[in-house]
Coordinates of C-alpha atoms in Angstrom, one line a residue:
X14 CA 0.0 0.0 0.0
X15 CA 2.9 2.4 0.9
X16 CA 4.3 2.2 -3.0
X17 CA 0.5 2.5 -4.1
X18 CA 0.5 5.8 -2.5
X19 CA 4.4 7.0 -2.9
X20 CA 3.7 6.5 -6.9
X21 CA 0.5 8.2 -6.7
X22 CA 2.1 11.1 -5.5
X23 CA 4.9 10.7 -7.7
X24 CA 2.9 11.3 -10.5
X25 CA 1.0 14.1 -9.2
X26 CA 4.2 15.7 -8.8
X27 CA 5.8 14.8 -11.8
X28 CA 3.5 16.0 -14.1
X29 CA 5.6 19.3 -13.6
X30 CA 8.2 17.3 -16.0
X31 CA 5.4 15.8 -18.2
X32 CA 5.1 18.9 -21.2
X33 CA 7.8 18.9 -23.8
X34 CA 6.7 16.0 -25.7
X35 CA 4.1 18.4 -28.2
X36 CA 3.6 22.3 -27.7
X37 CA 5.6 24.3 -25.4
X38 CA 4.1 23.7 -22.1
X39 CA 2.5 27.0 -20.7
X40 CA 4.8 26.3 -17.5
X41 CA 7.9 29.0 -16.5
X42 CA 11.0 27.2 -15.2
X43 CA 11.8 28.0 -11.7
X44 CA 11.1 26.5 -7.9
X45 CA 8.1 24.9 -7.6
X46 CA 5.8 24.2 -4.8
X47 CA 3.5 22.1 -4.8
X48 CA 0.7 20.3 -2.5
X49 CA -1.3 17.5 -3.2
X50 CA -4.0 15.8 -1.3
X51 CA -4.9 11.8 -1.5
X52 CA -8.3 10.4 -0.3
X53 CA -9.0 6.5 -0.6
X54 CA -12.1 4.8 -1.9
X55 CA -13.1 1.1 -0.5
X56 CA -12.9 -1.7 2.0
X57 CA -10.3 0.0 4.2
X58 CA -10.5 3.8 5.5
X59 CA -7.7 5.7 5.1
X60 CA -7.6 9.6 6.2
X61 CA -7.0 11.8 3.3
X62 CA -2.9 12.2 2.8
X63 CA -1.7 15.5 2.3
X64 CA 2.1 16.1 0.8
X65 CA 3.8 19.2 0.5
X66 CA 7.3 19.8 -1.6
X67 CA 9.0 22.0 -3.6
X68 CA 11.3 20.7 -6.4
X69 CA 13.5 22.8 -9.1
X70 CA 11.9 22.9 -12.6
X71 CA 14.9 24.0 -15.5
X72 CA 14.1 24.3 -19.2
X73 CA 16.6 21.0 -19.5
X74 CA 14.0 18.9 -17.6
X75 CA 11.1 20.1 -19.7
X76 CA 13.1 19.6 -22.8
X77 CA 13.5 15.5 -21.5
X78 CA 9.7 15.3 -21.6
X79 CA 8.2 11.8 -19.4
X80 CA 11.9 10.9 -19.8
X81 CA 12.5 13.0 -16.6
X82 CA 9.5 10.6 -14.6
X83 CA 11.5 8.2 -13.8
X84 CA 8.5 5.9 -14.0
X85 CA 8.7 2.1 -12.7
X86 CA 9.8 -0.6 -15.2
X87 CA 6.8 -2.1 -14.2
X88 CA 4.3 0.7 -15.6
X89 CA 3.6 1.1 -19.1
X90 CA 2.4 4.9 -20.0
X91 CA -1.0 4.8 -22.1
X92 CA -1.7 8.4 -22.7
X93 CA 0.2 11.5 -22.7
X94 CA -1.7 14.3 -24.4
X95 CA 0.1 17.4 -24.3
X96 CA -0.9 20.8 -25.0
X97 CA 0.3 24.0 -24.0
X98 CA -2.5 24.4 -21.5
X99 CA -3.3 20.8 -20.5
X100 CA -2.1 17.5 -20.2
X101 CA -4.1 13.9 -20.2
X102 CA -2.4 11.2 -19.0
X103 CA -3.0 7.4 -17.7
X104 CA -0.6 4.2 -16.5
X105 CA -1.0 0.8 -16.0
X106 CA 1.2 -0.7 -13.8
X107 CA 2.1 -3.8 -11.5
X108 CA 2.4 -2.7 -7.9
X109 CA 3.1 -5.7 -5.8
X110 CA 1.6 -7.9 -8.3
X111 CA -1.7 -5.9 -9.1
X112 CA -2.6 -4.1 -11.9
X113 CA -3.3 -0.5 -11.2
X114 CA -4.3 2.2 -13.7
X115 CA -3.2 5.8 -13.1
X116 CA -5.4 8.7 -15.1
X117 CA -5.3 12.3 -14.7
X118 CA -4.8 15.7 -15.7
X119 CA -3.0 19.1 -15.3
X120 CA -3.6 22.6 -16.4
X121 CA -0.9 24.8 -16.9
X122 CA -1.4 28.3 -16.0
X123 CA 2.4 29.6 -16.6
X124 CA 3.5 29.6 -12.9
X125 CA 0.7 27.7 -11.4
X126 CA -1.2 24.7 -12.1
X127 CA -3.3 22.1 -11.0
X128 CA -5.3 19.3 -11.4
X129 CA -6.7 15.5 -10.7
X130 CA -5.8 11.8 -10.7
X131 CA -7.3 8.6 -10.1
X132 CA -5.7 5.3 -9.4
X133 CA -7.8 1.9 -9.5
X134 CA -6.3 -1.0 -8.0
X135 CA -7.6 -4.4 -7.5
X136 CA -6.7 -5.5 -3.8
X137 CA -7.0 -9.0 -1.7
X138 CA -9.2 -7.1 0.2
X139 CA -11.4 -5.7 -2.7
X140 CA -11.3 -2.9 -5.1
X141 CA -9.6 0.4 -4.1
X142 CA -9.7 3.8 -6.0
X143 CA -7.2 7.0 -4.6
X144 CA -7.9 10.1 -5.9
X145 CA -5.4 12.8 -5.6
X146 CA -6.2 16.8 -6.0
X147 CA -2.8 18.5 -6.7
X148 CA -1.3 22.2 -7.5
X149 CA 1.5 23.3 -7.6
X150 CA 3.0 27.2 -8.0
X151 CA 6.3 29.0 -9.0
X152 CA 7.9 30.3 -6.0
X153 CA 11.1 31.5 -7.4
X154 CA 14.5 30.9 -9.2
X155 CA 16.0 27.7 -8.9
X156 CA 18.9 28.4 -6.4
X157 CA 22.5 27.7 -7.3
X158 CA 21.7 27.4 -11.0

């Protein structure tokens, strides 16, 4: 359960890095911070998780497009629509030997944005869906670059 949730909020996070691959993302380069909020759906209660960073976003990383994700071995990326105002995305991937499928958006509002995500995951215990609100805002330069 604790990598369900750790890549959940991986890719909320991460969709800072997502742009590049079509348009010029309407996104400035800069520090980032960025808070996003999980709430779980199903046979176990979970309080909603909240997680707060902030994380350096250069030109170069935008440039790498879902390169820069990092993304398990073990997920395949389905959908990456990229405008300059939005992005649609979705992932399947094995987490502990269950299938789980990752959709979502962001908007992209040049030094803010924001948006959803849903993860379905078929548990031993039953069906599970955790969906995460993010945003995320430019705070400043990028220090020491």
């Amino acid at each position: 359960m604790r990598y369900f949730i750790y890549f959940s909020t991986l890719c909320a996070t991460a969709v800072l890095a997502l742009p590049a691959l079509a348009e010029t993302p309407n996104l400035k380069p800069g520090l980032w911070s960025y808070t996003s909020t999980s709430t779980m759906e199903g046979p176990m209660n979970v309080p909603p998780q909240t997680s707060n960073n902030q994380e350096c976003l250069t030109q170069s990383q935008l440039d790498k497009g879902i390169d820069v994700l990092n993304i398990p071995k073990s997920c395949d990326v389905t959908q990456t629509d990229i405008t300059r105002e939005r992005v649609d995305f979705a992932a399947n991937c094995n987490v502990e030997g269950m299938t789980t499928v990752f959709k979502g958006y962001a908007t992209f509002h040049g030094t803010n944005l924001e948006g959803k995500m849903t993860s379905e995951m078929n548990t031993p215990i039953g069906p599970m869906i955790m969906k995460t609100v993010y945003k995320a805002e430019r705070v400043g330069d990028c220090q020491g670059k």
